[in-house]
PDB file of C-alpha atoms in Angstrom:
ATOM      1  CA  UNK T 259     216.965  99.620 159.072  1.00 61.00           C
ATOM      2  CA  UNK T 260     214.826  97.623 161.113  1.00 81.00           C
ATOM      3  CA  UNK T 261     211.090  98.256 159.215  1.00 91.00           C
ATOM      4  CA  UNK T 262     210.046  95.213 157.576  1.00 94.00           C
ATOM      5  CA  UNK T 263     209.407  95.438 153.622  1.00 94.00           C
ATOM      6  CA  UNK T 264     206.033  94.138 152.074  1.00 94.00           C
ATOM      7  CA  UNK T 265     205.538  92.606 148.810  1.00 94.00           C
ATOM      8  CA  UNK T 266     203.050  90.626 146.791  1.00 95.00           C
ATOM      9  CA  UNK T 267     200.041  93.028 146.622  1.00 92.00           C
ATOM     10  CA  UNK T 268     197.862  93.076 143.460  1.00 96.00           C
ATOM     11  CA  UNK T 269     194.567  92.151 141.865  1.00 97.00           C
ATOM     12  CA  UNK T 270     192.842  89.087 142.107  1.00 97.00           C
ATOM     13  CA  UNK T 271     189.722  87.882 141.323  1.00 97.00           C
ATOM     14  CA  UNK T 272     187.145  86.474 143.692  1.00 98.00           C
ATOM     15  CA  UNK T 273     187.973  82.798 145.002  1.00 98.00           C
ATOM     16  CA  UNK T 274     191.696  83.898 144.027  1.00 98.00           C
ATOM     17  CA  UNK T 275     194.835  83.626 145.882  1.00 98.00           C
ATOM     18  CA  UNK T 276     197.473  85.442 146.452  1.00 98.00           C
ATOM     19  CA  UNK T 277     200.840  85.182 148.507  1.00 98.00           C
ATOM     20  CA  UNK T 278     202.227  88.404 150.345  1.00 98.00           C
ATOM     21  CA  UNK T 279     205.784  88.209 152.004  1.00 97.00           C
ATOM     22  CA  UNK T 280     207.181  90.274 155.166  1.00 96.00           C
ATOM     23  CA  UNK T 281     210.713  90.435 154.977  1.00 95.00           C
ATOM     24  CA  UNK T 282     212.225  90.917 158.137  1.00 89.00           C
ATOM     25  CA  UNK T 283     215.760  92.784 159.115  1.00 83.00           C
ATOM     26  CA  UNK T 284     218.107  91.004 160.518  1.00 80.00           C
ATOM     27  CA  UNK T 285     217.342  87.585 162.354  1.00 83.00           C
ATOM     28  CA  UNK T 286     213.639  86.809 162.736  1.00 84.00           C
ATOM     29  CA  UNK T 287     214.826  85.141 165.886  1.00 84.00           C
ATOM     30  CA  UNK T 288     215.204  88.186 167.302  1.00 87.00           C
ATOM     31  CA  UNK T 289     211.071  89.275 166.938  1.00 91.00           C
ATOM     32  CA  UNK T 290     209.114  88.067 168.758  1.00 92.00           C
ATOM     33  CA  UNK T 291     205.797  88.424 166.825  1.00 95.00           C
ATOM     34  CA  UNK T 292     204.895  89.223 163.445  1.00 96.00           C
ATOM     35  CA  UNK T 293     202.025  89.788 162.072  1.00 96.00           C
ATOM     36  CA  UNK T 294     200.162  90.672 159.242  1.00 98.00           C
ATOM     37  CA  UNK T 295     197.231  93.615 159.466  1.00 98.00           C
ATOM     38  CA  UNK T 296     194.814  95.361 157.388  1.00 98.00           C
ATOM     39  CA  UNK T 297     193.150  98.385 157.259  1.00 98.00           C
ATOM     40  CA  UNK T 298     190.219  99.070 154.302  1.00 96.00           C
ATOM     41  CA  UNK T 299     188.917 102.809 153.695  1.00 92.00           C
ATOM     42  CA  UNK T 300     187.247 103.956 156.194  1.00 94.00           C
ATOM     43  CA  UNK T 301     188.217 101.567 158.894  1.00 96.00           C
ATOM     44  CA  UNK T 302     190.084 100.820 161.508  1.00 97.00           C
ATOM     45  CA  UNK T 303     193.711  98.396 161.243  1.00 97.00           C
ATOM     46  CA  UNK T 304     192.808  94.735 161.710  1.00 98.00           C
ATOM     47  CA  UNK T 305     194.859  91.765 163.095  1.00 98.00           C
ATOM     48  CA  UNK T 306     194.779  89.243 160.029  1.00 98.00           C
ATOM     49  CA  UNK T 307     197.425  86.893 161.005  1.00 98.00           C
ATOM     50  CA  UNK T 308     200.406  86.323 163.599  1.00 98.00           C
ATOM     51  CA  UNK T 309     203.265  84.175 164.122  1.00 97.00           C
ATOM     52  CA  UNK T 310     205.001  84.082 167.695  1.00 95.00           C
ATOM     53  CA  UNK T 311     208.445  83.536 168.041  1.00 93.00           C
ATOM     54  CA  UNK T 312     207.841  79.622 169.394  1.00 92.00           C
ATOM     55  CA  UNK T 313     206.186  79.034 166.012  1.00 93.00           C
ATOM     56  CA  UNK T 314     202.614  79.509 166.854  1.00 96.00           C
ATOM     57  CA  UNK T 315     200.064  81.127 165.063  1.00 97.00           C
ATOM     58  CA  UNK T 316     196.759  83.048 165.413  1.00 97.00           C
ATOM     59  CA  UNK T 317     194.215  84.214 162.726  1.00 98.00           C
ATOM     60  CA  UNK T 318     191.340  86.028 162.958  1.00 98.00           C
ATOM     61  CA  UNK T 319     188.079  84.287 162.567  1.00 98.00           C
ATOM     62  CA  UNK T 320     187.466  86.486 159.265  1.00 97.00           C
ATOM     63  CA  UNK T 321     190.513  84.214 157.655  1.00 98.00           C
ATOM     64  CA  UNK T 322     190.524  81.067 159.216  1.00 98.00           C
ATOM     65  CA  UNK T 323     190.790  78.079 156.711  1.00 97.00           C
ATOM     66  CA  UNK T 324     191.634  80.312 153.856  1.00 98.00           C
ATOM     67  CA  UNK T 325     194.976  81.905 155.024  1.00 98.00           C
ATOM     68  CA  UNK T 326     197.877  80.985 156.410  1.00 98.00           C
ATOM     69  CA  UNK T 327     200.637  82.531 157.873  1.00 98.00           C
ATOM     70  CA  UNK T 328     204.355  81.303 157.789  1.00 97.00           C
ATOM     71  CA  UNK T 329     208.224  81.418 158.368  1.00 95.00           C
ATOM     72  CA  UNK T 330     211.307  80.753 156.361  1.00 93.00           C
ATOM     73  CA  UNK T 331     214.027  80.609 158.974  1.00 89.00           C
ATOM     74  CA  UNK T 332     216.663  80.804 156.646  1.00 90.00           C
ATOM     75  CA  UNK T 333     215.622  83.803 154.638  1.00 91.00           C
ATOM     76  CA  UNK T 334     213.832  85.902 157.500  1.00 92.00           C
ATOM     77  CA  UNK T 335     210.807  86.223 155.788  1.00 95.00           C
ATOM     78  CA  UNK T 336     206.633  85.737 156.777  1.00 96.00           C
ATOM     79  CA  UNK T 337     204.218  85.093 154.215  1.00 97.00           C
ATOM     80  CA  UNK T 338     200.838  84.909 154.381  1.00 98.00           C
ATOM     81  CA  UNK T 339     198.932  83.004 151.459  1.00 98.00           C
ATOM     82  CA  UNK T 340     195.674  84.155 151.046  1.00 98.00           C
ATOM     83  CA  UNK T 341     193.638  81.442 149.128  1.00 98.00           C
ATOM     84  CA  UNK T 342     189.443  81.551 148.593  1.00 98.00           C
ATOM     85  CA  UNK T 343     189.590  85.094 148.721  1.00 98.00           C
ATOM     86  CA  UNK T 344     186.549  87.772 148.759  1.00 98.00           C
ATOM     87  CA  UNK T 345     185.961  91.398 148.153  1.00 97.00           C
ATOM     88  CA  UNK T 346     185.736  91.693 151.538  1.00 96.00           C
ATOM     89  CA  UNK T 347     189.566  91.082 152.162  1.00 98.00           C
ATOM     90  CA  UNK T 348     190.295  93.972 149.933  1.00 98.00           C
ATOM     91  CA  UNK T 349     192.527  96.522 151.954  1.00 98.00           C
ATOM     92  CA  UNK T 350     195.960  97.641 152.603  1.00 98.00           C
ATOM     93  CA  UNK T 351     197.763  94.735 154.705  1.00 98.00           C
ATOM     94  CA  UNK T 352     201.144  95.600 156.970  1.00 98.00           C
ATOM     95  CA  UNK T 353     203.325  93.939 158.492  1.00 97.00           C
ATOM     96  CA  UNK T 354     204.551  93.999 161.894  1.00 96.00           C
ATOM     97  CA  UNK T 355     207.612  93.262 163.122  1.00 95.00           C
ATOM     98  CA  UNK T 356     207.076  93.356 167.685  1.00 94.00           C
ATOM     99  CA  UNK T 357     210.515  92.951 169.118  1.00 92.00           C
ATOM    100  CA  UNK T 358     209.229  93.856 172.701  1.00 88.00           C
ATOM    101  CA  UNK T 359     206.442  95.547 174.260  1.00 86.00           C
ATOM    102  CA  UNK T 360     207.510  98.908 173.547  1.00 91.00           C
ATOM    103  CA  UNK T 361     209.920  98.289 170.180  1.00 91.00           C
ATOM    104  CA  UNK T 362     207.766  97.398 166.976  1.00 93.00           C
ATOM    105  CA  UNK T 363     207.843  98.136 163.475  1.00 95.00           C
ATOM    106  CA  UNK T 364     205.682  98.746 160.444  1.00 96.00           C
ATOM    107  CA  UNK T 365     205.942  97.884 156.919  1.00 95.00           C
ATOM    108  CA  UNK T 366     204.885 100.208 154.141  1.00 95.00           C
ATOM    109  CA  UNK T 367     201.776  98.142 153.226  1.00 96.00           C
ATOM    110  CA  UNK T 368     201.113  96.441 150.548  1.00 97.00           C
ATOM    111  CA  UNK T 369     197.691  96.802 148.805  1.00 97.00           C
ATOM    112  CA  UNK T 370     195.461  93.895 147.571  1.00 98.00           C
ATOM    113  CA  UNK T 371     191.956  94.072 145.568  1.00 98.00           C
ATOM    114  CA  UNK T 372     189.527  91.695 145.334  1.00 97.00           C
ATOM    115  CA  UNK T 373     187.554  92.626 142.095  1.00 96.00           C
ATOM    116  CA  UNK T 374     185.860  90.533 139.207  1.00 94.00           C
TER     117      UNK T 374
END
């Protein structure tokens, strides 16, 4: 199985945080990108965050300063923490796992509500 699993969806409250973690399969080593989407109703799939293989990162201006995306090496997982957050944000976020230009993977998605 080589589709990466989300978790850490929920509810939170505006100005809230919440962490969501990509677990990858097999060595993350191996991908060379992943990165964490969304996609709200009745719009189109997003680029939130990314994380190249070299350690690098890119957000999209929407999140910068109030999430950041991350890897743990040793148990082949992303997160993204998602801190000051807004209604806005609410959506279904995925995770992406690009292994080349023609092999990459979706998660299930993971959905997360911002709500008072």
């Amino acid at each position: 199985q080589v589709q990466p699993v989300e978790s850490g969806g929920g509810l939170a409250q505006p100005g809230g945080s919440l962490t969501l973690s990509c677990a990858a399969s097999g060595s993350i080593f191996s991908i060379n990108t992943i990165g964490w989407y969304r996609q709200a109703p009745g719009k189109e799939r997003e680029l939130v965050a990314s994380i190249f293989r070299d350690g690098s990162t890119n957000y999209a201006d929407s999140v910068k300063g109030r999430f950041t995306i991350s890897r743990d090496n040793a148990k082949n997982t992303v997160s993204l923490q998602m801190n000051s957050l807004k209604p806005e944000d609410t959506a279904i976020y995925f995770c992406n796992a690009k292994y080349s230009l023609f092999r990459s993977y979706w998660g299930q998605g993971t959905q997360v509500t911002v709500s008072s």
